[in-house]
Each structure stands twice: as C-alpha cells, then as structure tokens.
XYZ file of N, CA and C in Angstrom:
663
model
N 110.382 66.552 112.344
C 110.190 67.449 113.503
C 108.915 68.306 113.314
N 108.198 68.086 112.187
C 107.009 68.878 111.923
C 105.947 68.702 113.023
N 105.864 67.469 113.637
C 104.849 67.210 114.620
C 105.081 67.964 115.944
N 106.214 68.686 116.043
C 106.440 69.457 117.260
C 105.817 70.842 117.158
N 105.400 71.253 115.983
C 104.644 72.505 115.873
C 103.319 72.391 116.567
N 102.825 73.453 117.158
C 101.479 73.377 117.787
C 100.411 72.909 116.785
N 99.484 72.103 117.281
C 98.435 71.594 116.376
C 97.622 72.736 115.804
N 97.377 73.712 116.616
C 96.535 74.838 116.079
C 97.274 75.603 114.994
N 98.605 75.670 115.047
C 99.351 76.346 114.032
C 99.287 75.614 112.713
N 99.438 74.267 112.768
C 99.297 73.480 111.566
C 97.898 73.586 110.986
N 96.882 73.639 111.863
C 95.520 73.720 111.389
C 95.205 75.092 110.815
N 95.557 76.115 111.546
C 95.123 77.465 111.192
C 95.978 78.135 110.098
N 97.253 77.814 110.079
C 98.194 78.446 109.131
C 98.558 77.528 107.971
N 98.351 76.242 108.113
C 98.534 75.225 107.059
C 99.978 74.736 106.940
N 100.120 73.454 106.828
C 101.438 72.854 106.714
C 102.156 73.282 105.455
N 101.492 73.364 104.279
C 102.226 73.828 103.093
C 102.883 75.152 103.251
N 102.239 76.112 103.983
C 102.871 77.404 104.248
C 104.017 77.251 105.255
N 103.797 76.486 106.313
C 104.809 76.376 107.352
C 105.998 75.518 106.882
N 105.797 74.683 105.890
C 106.868 73.773 105.494
C 108.068 74.559 104.992
N 107.832 75.725 104.362
C 108.958 76.546 103.890
C 109.811 77.045 105.043
N 109.227 77.300 106.163
C 109.963 77.757 107.320
C 110.651 76.580 108.013
N 110.001 75.447 108.038
C 110.675 74.247 108.555
C 111.935 73.919 107.744
N 111.822 74.058 106.440
C 112.958 73.756 105.578
C 114.091 74.780 105.851
N 113.716 76.065 105.981
C 114.711 77.082 106.241
C 115.399 76.908 107.562
N 114.653 76.291 108.536
C 115.180 76.051 109.866
C 115.824 74.656 109.973
N 116.023 73.983 108.827
C 116.706 72.739 108.766
C 116.013 71.651 109.599
N 114.696 71.693 109.593
C 113.884 70.677 110.269
C 113.588 70.963 111.737
N 114.102 72.033 112.275
C 113.877 72.355 113.683
C 112.560 73.094 113.761
N 111.512 72.425 114.247
C 110.174 72.999 114.246
C 110.046 74.229 115.135
N 110.763 74.209 116.276
C 110.711 75.343 117.183
C 111.338 76.585 116.530
N 112.466 76.382 115.912
C 113.118 77.463 115.186
C 112.260 77.958 114.021
N 111.570 77.042 113.358
C 110.696 77.432 112.238
C 109.552 78.262 112.725
N 108.985 77.965 113.893
C 107.907 78.750 114.482
C 108.380 80.139 114.785
N 109.577 80.268 115.355
C 110.097 81.637 115.641
C 110.368 82.395 114.342
N 110.905 81.688 113.340
C 111.168 82.355 112.065
C 109.878 82.809 111.406
N 108.843 82.022 111.470
C 107.576 82.419 110.927
C 107.070 83.738 111.508
N 107.104 83.794 112.845
C 106.584 84.988 113.491
C 107.488 86.197 113.287
N 108.792 85.939 113.193
C 109.659 87.086 112.899
C 109.410 87.605 111.455
N 109.129 86.688 110.554
C 108.779 87.062 109.180
C 107.550 87.979 109.176
N 106.552 87.664 110.007
C 105.362 88.540 110.139
C 105.768 89.847 110.702
N 106.617 89.855 111.709
C 107.045 91.077 112.383
C 107.797 91.988 111.417
N 108.736 91.432 110.676
C 109.535 92.274 109.768
C 108.657 92.763 108.566
N 107.721 91.922 108.167
C 106.845 92.336 107.078
C 105.987 93.541 107.503
N 105.480 93.484 108.759
C 104.682 94.581 109.261
C 105.550 95.842 109.401
N 106.813 95.641 109.727
C 107.712 96.797 109.885
C 108.058 97.445 108.563
N 107.933 96.691 107.445
C 108.170 97.246 106.114
C 106.946 97.890 105.506
N 105.780 97.597 106.081
C 104.544 98.043 105.468
C 104.454 99.560 105.324
N 104.834 100.279 106.374
C 104.689 101.746 106.376
C 105.495 102.403 105.276
N 106.757 102.042 105.152
C 107.588 102.678 104.113
C 107.181 102.237 102.729
N 106.733 101.002 102.575
C 106.217 100.557 101.262
C 104.929 101.322 100.952
N 104.100 101.545 101.890
C 102.891 102.324 101.731
C 103.208 103.722 101.188
N 104.129 104.384 101.835
C 104.523 105.747 101.416
C 105.128 105.727 100.014
N 105.950 104.754 99.730
C 106.570 104.672 98.398
C 105.527 104.467 97.299
N 104.648 103.513 97.526
C 103.669 103.241 96.458
C 102.745 104.440 96.205
N 102.290 105.092 97.238
C 101.405 106.264 97.043
C 102.153 107.410 96.376
N 103.403 107.669 96.866
C 104.130 108.801 96.318
C 104.478 108.518 94.862
N 104.818 107.284 94.531
C 105.160 106.987 93.136
C 103.984 107.161 92.231
N 102.865 106.570 92.569
C 101.728 106.662 91.651
C 101.217 108.047 91.540
N 101.252 108.830 92.606
C 100.788 110.225 92.527
C 101.741 111.071 91.686
N 103.044 110.833 91.827
C 103.986 111.618 91.034
C 103.858 111.288 89.549
N 103.754 110.013 89.215
C 103.617 109.617 87.800
C 102.285 110.084 87.233
N 101.238 109.901 88.012
C 99.910 110.351 87.520
C 99.893 111.858 87.290
N 100.394 112.611 88.204
C 100.420 114.084 88.070
C 101.174 114.492 86.819
N 102.354 113.868 86.637
C 103.166 114.247 85.468
C 102.473 113.887 84.153
N 101.860 112.705 84.096
C 101.236 112.296 82.860
C 99.933 113.083 82.569
N 99.162 113.351 83.626
C 97.977 114.182 83.479
C 98.315 115.568 82.931
N 99.377 116.113 83.405
C 99.819 117.443 82.972
C 100.281 117.354 81.507
N 101.029 116.344 81.180
C 101.571 116.166 79.858
C 100.472 116.004 78.799
N 99.492 115.168 79.098
C 98.431 114.897 78.154
C 97.220 115.857 78.309
N 97.245 116.700 79.296
C 96.213 117.704 79.510
C 94.875 117.138 79.921
N 94.865 116.003 80.552
C 93.616 115.419 81.018
C 93.920 114.416 82.161
N 92.989 114.290 83.145
C 93.242 113.406 84.283
C 93.153 111.947 83.878
N 92.411 111.638 82.844
C 92.300 110.252 82.333
C 93.307 110.021 81.238
N 94.549 110.349 81.441
C 95.564 110.333 80.424
C 95.731 108.953 79.751
N 95.324 107.900 80.435
C 95.469 106.525 79.928
C 94.572 106.286 78.692
N 93.615 107.153 78.455
C 92.727 106.983 77.285
C 93.432 107.428 76.003
N 94.506 108.227 76.126
C 95.185 108.707 74.931
C 96.667 108.341 74.914
N 97.212 107.934 76.053
C 98.654 107.584 76.111
C 98.891 106.235 75.382
N 100.079 106.071 74.837
C 100.425 104.846 74.064
C 100.773 103.680 74.981
N 99.818 103.209 75.777
C 100.032 102.099 76.611
C 100.123 100.807 75.726
N 100.898 99.848 76.148
C 100.974 98.613 75.436
C 99.772 97.731 75.824
N 99.693 96.551 75.227
C 98.486 95.710 75.458
C 98.341 95.365 76.937
N 99.470 95.045 77.581
C 99.371 94.722 79.024
C 98.882 95.900 79.813
N 99.430 97.071 79.518
C 98.972 98.282 80.221
C 97.528 98.568 80.057
N 97.032 98.441 78.804
C 95.585 98.656 78.547
C 94.770 97.617 79.307
N 95.255 96.395 79.320
C 94.510 95.346 80.042
C 94.423 95.643 81.549
N 95.494 96.122 82.106
C 95.497 96.471 83.534
C 94.544 97.623 83.818
N 94.506 98.614 82.909
C 93.576 99.721 83.086
C 92.121 99.228 82.984
N 91.855 98.364 82.022
C 90.485 97.818 81.849
C 90.071 96.977 83.067
N 91.041 96.199 83.585
C 90.751 95.408 84.768
C 90.447 96.303 85.998
N 91.202 97.371 86.100
C 90.975 98.334 87.214
C 89.625 98.996 87.080
N 89.248 99.315 85.812
C 87.928 99.954 85.581
C 86.818 98.998 85.950
N 86.936 97.733 85.559
C 85.889 96.744 85.893
C 85.797 96.563 87.413
N 86.977 96.521 88.044
C 86.981 96.355 89.530
C 86.294 97.517 90.192
N 86.548 98.735 89.785
C 85.903 99.910 90.321
C 84.378 99.865 90.046
N 84.060 99.433 88.827
C 82.660 99.400 88.442
C 81.800 98.471 89.297
N 82.455 97.465 89.881
C 81.637 96.504 90.766
C 81.240 97.131 92.062
N 81.845 98.245 92.440
C 81.459 98.837 93.738
C 81.090 100.325 93.642
N 81.336 100.930 92.493
C 81.065 102.354 92.327
C 80.130 102.588 91.160
N 79.164 103.516 91.347
C 78.266 103.849 90.250
C 78.903 104.758 89.247
N 79.804 105.612 89.752
C 80.484 106.553 88.893
C 81.964 106.496 89.180
N 82.771 106.253 88.183
C 84.226 106.065 88.378
C 84.934 107.338 87.972
N 85.739 107.915 88.900
C 86.523 109.078 88.615
C 87.935 108.671 88.288
N 88.732 109.549 87.673
C 90.133 109.248 87.449
C 90.878 108.882 88.754
N 90.557 109.566 89.859
C 91.189 109.246 91.102
C 90.896 107.834 91.578
N 89.688 107.369 91.301
C 89.291 105.964 91.670
C 90.176 105.001 90.892
N 90.397 105.249 89.588
C 91.186 104.363 88.795
C 92.617 104.396 89.147
N 93.159 105.571 89.463
C 94.538 105.720 89.904
C 94.776 104.864 91.143
N 93.868 104.894 92.079
C 94.045 104.156 93.311
C 93.945 102.649 93.089
N 93.171 102.211 92.056
C 92.970 100.810 91.781
C 94.150 100.194 91.031
N 94.862 100.968 90.284
C 96.000 100.408 89.463
C 97.114 99.979 90.410
N 97.731 98.898 90.054
C 98.703 98.233 90.917
C 100.019 98.945 90.899
N 100.832 98.711 91.950
C 102.185 99.198 92.028
C 102.997 98.751 90.770
N 102.738 97.477 90.362
C 103.456 96.959 89.206
C 103.128 97.728 87.928
N 101.886 98.173 87.791
C 101.487 98.985 86.651
C 102.301 100.264 86.574
N 102.387 100.944 87.719
C 103.103 102.236 87.720
C 104.571 102.052 87.444
N 105.151 101.007 88.018
C 106.607 100.761 87.751
C 106.820 100.410 86.314
N 105.881 99.673 85.690
C 106.034 99.299 84.278
C 106.165 100.466 83.361
N 105.641 101.633 83.776
C 105.747 102.815 82.941
C 107.150 103.315 82.796
N 108.061 102.823 83.646
C 109.425 103.243 83.583
C 110.307 102.211 82.815
N 109.652 101.231 82.220
C 110.412 100.142 81.528
C 110.859 100.636 80.149
N 111.662 99.820 79.535
C 112.101 100.098 78.168
C 111.152 99.531 77.146
N 110.385 98.527 77.530
C 109.492 97.829 76.601
C 108.451 98.748 75.967
N 108.034 98.427 74.724
C 106.996 99.106 73.987
C 107.315 100.587 73.782
N 108.549 100.938 73.874
C 108.917 102.336 73.632
C 108.590 103.244 74.798
N 108.331 102.669 75.970
C 108.005 103.477 77.134
C 109.147 104.477 77.506
N 110.354 104.054 77.252
C 111.435 104.993 77.529
C 111.327 106.244 76.679
N 110.975 106.090 75.429
C 110.761 107.255 74.521
C 109.470 108.009 74.750
N 108.380 107.257 74.943
C 107.048 107.845 75.079
C 106.846 108.528 76.443
N 107.372 107.899 77.508
C 107.096 108.382 78.848
C 108.310 108.954 79.568
N 109.415 108.186 79.662
C 110.529 108.615 80.456
C 111.183 109.901 79.967
N 111.565 109.917 78.690
C 112.325 111.031 78.158
C 111.503 112.347 78.190
N 110.281 112.341 77.717
C 109.563 113.629 77.697
C 108.865 114.006 78.999
N 108.600 113.007 79.847
C 107.699 113.273 80.982
C 108.228 112.802 82.318
N 108.418 111.494 82.421
C 108.498 110.882 83.726
C 109.803 111.095 84.467
N 110.825 111.465 83.754
C 112.080 111.769 84.444
C 111.876 112.917 85.439
N 110.941 113.835 85.086
C 110.697 115.015 85.965
C 109.889 114.618 87.171
N 109.336 113.452 87.217
C 108.590 112.989 88.414
C 109.553 112.612 89.558
N 110.814 112.534 89.246
C 111.892 112.189 90.228
C 112.870 113.360 90.279
N 112.436 114.453 90.891
C 113.249 115.704 90.824
C 114.609 115.569 91.509
N 114.797 114.582 92.331
C 116.066 114.409 93.082
C 116.835 113.214 92.589
N 116.568 112.793 91.375
C 117.300 111.650 90.782
C 117.984 112.116 89.521
N 119.232 111.785 89.378
C 120.006 112.207 88.188
C 120.563 110.990 87.416
N 120.171 109.802 87.823
C 120.757 108.589 87.190
C 120.014 108.122 85.967
N 120.331 106.964 85.564
C 119.750 106.314 84.394
C 118.355 105.685 84.712
N 117.524 105.711 83.675
C 116.221 105.107 83.803
C 116.321 103.628 84.184
N 117.188 102.891 83.541
C 117.218 101.442 83.741
C 117.631 101.082 85.185
N 118.528 101.895 85.786
C 118.853 101.625 87.175
C 117.667 101.840 88.100
N 116.958 102.912 87.888
C 115.772 103.169 88.707
C 114.724 102.109 88.487
N 114.535 101.685 87.276
C 113.539 100.653 86.966
C 113.905 99.340 87.687
N 115.191 98.981 87.677
C 115.611 97.763 88.393
C 115.343 97.874 89.880
N 115.641 99.001 90.452
C 115.369 99.166 91.874
C 113.899 99.020 92.190
N 113.058 99.663 91.388
C 111.654 99.601 91.648
C 111.082 98.200 91.378
N 111.593 97.528 90.360
C 111.097 96.175 90.084
C 111.365 95.247 91.276
N 112.538 95.395 91.895
C 112.877 94.575 93.039
C 111.903 94.897 94.201
N 111.471 96.182 94.306
C 110.582 96.529 95.388
C 109.134 96.067 95.094
N 108.781 95.935 93.812
C 107.455 95.381 93.486
C 107.421 93.936 94.034
N 108.475 93.188 93.781
C 108.523 91.782 94.285
C 108.428 91.754 95.789
N 109.199 92.619 96.463
C 109.154 92.681 97.930
C 107.744 93.042 98.398
N 107.171 94.086 97.816
C 105.857 94.550 98.227
C 104.821 93.443 98.063
N 104.865 92.722 96.966
C 103.908 91.653 96.749
C 104.046 90.504 97.726
N 105.304 90.212 98.107
C 105.490 89.173 99.080
C 105.000 89.607 100.471
N 105.252 90.847 100.809
C 104.728 91.375 102.076
C 103.219 91.350 102.138
N 102.592 91.845 101.077
C 101.138 92.006 101.034
C 100.392 90.665 100.895
N 101.103 89.633 100.407
C 100.480 88.337 100.226
C 101.004 87.344 101.268
N 101.632 87.883 102.302
C 102.013 87.073 103.482
C 103.006 85.963 103.125
N 103.932 86.263 102.238
C 104.931 85.273 101.844
C 106.237 85.480 102.588
N 107.140 84.529 102.581
C 108.445 84.670 103.246
C 109.265 85.815 102.619
N 109.837 86.634 103.458
C 110.784 87.634 103.021
C 112.084 87.540 103.806
N 112.120 86.644 104.826
C 113.255 86.578 105.709
C 114.587 86.237 104.982
N 114.486 85.588 103.809
C 115.669 85.167 103.067
C 116.263 86.284 102.217
N 115.533 87.378 102.072
C 116.032 88.465 101.241
C 117.090 89.310 101.990
N 117.835 90.096 101.232
C 118.726 91.066 101.832
C 117.906 92.253 102.238
N 117.266 92.134 103.394
C 116.245 93.137 103.791
C 116.872 94.509 104.109
N 118.068 94.544 104.559
C 118.732 95.839 104.810
C 118.891 96.588 103.483
N 119.284 95.839 102.438
C 119.424 96.485 101.111
C 118.052 96.878 100.573
N 117.048 96.053 100.762
C 115.693 96.395 100.322
C 115.249 97.684 101.024
N 115.424 97.782 102.321
C 115.017 98.986 103.026
C 115.788 100.213 102.566
N 117.062 100.040 102.347
C 117.847 101.187 101.834
C 117.283 101.647 100.471
N 116.888 100.717 99.634
C 116.352 101.045 98.336
C 115.029 101.817 98.478
N 114.164 101.345 99.378
C 112.920 102.103 99.623
C 113.204 103.552 99.996
N 114.079 103.709 100.975
C 114.406 105.076 101.459
C 115.033 105.905 100.376
N 115.879 105.283 99.597
C 116.586 106.028 98.532
C 115.567 106.518 97.450
N 114.692 105.599 97.021
C 113.707 105.995 95.958
C 112.738 107.002 96.497
N 112.309 106.865 97.760
C 111.456 107.880 98.376
C 112.158 109.259 98.312
N 113.440 109.253 98.575
C 114.197 110.508 98.481
C 114.223 111.102 97.126
N 114.247 110.272 96.093
C 114.225 110.746 94.699
C 112.888 111.505 94.432
N 111.804 110.963 95.052
C 110.489 111.580 94.831
C 110.216 112.773 95.746
N 110.558 112.600 97.013
C 110.244 113.624 98.020
C 111.129 113.472 99.236
N 112.141 114.295 99.358
C 113.004 114.248 100.565
C 112.194 114.474 101.871
N 111.121 115.274 101.765
C 110.359 115.549 102.972
C 109.613 114.316 103.459
N 109.036 113.603 102.472
C 108.328 112.357 102.834
C 109.299 111.315 103.335
N 110.468 111.224 102.687
C 111.470 110.273 103.097
C 111.901 110.507 104.543
N 112.077 111.777 104.916
C 112.501 112.113 106.252
C 111.384 111.835 107.268
N 110.150 112.171 106.909
C 109.037 111.903 107.800
C 108.877 110.404 108.008
N 109.044 109.629 106.975
C 108.924 108.197 107.094
C 109.969 107.629 108.002
N 111.182 108.190 107.886
C 112.333 107.703 108.704
C 112.101 107.911 110.185
N 111.378 108.962 110.556
C 111.155 109.241 111.984
C 110.205 108.195 112.611
N 109.413 107.552 111.814
C 108.422 106.620 112.312
C 108.814 105.155 112.039
N 109.878 104.951 111.356
C 110.263 103.643 110.825
C 110.898 102.762 111.909
N 110.274 101.640 112.219
C 110.850 100.716 113.214
C 111.568 99.555 112.586
N 111.690 99.576 111.253
C 112.368 98.439 110.596
C 113.780 98.212 111.112
N 114.612 99.256 111.296
C 115.983 98.953 111.725
C 116.057 98.177 113.093
N 115.130 98.538 113.981
C 115.085 97.806 115.312
C 114.663 96.409 115.116
N 113.674 96.146 114.258
C 113.193 94.793 114.012
C 114.276 93.931 113.371
N 114.983 94.501 112.434
C 116.067 93.744 111.784
C 117.180 93.460 112.782
N 117.516 94.411 113.573
C 118.582 94.221 114.564
C 118.193 93.169 115.604
N 116.850 93.006 115.844
C 116.414 92.061 116.830
C 116.160 90.651 116.330
N 116.538 90.418 115.059
C 116.231 89.092 114.498
C 116.834 87.959 115.309
N 118.123 88.082 115.607
C 118.809 87.002 116.342
C 118.167 86.721 117.702
N 117.703 87.779 118.374
C 117.040 87.583 119.649
C 115.758 86.807 119.537
N 114.979 87.119 118.464
C 113.712 86.431 118.266
C 113.964 84.970 117.918
N 114.944 84.724 117.011
C 115.172 83.349 116.550
C 115.808 82.496 117.661
N 116.487 83.119 118.573
C 117.093 82.370 119.687
C 116.105 82.155 120.831
N 114.959 82.861 120.789
C 114.021 82.744 121.856
C 114.278 83.757 122.975
N 115.210 84.652 122.782
C 115.556 85.630 123.851
C 114.445 86.629 124.084
N 113.705 86.947 123.015
C 112.527 87.782 123.125
C 111.431 87.327 122.191
N 110.181 87.571 122.529
C 109.088 87.137 121.639
C 108.952 88.152 120.495
N 108.490 87.681 119.333
C 108.230 88.637 118.238
C 106.980 89.462 118.569
N 106.908 90.638 117.933
C 105.767 91.549 118.159
C 105.444 92.155 116.812
N 104.174 92.320 116.561
C 103.780 92.981 115.313
C 102.464 93.722 115.486
C-alpha cells in the first residue's frame, strides 16, 4: 500500500522515514499519512513545555554549582567524569567556531539536556559530589529520592531528542510523558509550571488524536 502515499511525500520526506508509520498503520498508507502528520502536531505541542523544562533545569543546576564552587566556570574545577569533560570540551569547541570570546553563559547554553541530567546520576560518584552537597537544593519543591528524579529526567531526555530530531513519538505513553514534564517543572519552579500550563495545547492535541487518524479533522501544527 506504500504506492498510495503521495509521490511528493515519498520524495520529500523519504520512504525509510515513512515506512515506520506505514508499519504502525498495518500497511494502510492513508492512515500512515495521517499518523505522520499527527506525530508532527503532537511533537510541536510538546515543544513549549520541553523548552521550559530544559532551560529551567540547566539554569537551576548551573546556578547551584556556580555558587558551590564560587565561580561561573565551575566545570573547570568540578569532578566531572571523562564523558562530562568531553561534553564540556565539545561545547567549547562548538562555541569557538562562531564566537571570538566564550563566556560561561555561552557554554551553559551549548551544553546538552543530556549533560545536565547526567549530573544527577549515580555514576562516577555524582550522587556524592553533586547531589548530596549541592544539587538537591536546585529542586526546592522535591522531597523524593535522587534515583527516581533521575529516571524521570532520563525518560524526558529520550522524548526531547525524539521531538527535536523529528522521530516518531506517537507510540509513547504521551500523557504520562506530559505529566512528568509538568511534575518536574513544579519541582523546579511552581510559577513557571503554572505559566506553562496556561499556554499548553498538548491536552487538546492528545484528545484530538482519534479525530485526526480517522480523518474527521486535519492535523495542524
């Protein structure tokens, strides 16, 4: 049923990408097309809350670590593991390709969501070096265990990367993902969580999935 997809769609979006949607739609090319566009729609609806979470997380962790080490370039003295040091060096090189002078703020913005979440891991003694003395305070409205928070954020790194790299997310438990985003935002800043909620169209997009897939309404993004 692949040949029922519009020729321009196969040409412009590529069969290898579309094949995953055809498979999910059990070979029904028309359903696959609708599923593809709904995936774009729901990904765009998740972008805003993921944006707020990523910025709030990195700013909270950076502020806490800069205060703890007494310098804005805390990564030069903090006990980062080899991977962490490599990510910092990669970020510095990336900044250096477009900036003549690199500030700590430039490097903070360049470091990935995955880097910031890794600081909450157990590996390389990060729980002892970072979480216990410093980073627990970056989540003033969280009273739970580090490992639970780390698991939640790790799942959101995977979601964020799929959204940003235009990959399928329709198969995920997106309602649970969205709840996790809102919950973790609340740990960092209830005010930001509430402001995000007032602009968030994800619930409506999720509720409209069946209408899009049935053809009752066109997807919008």
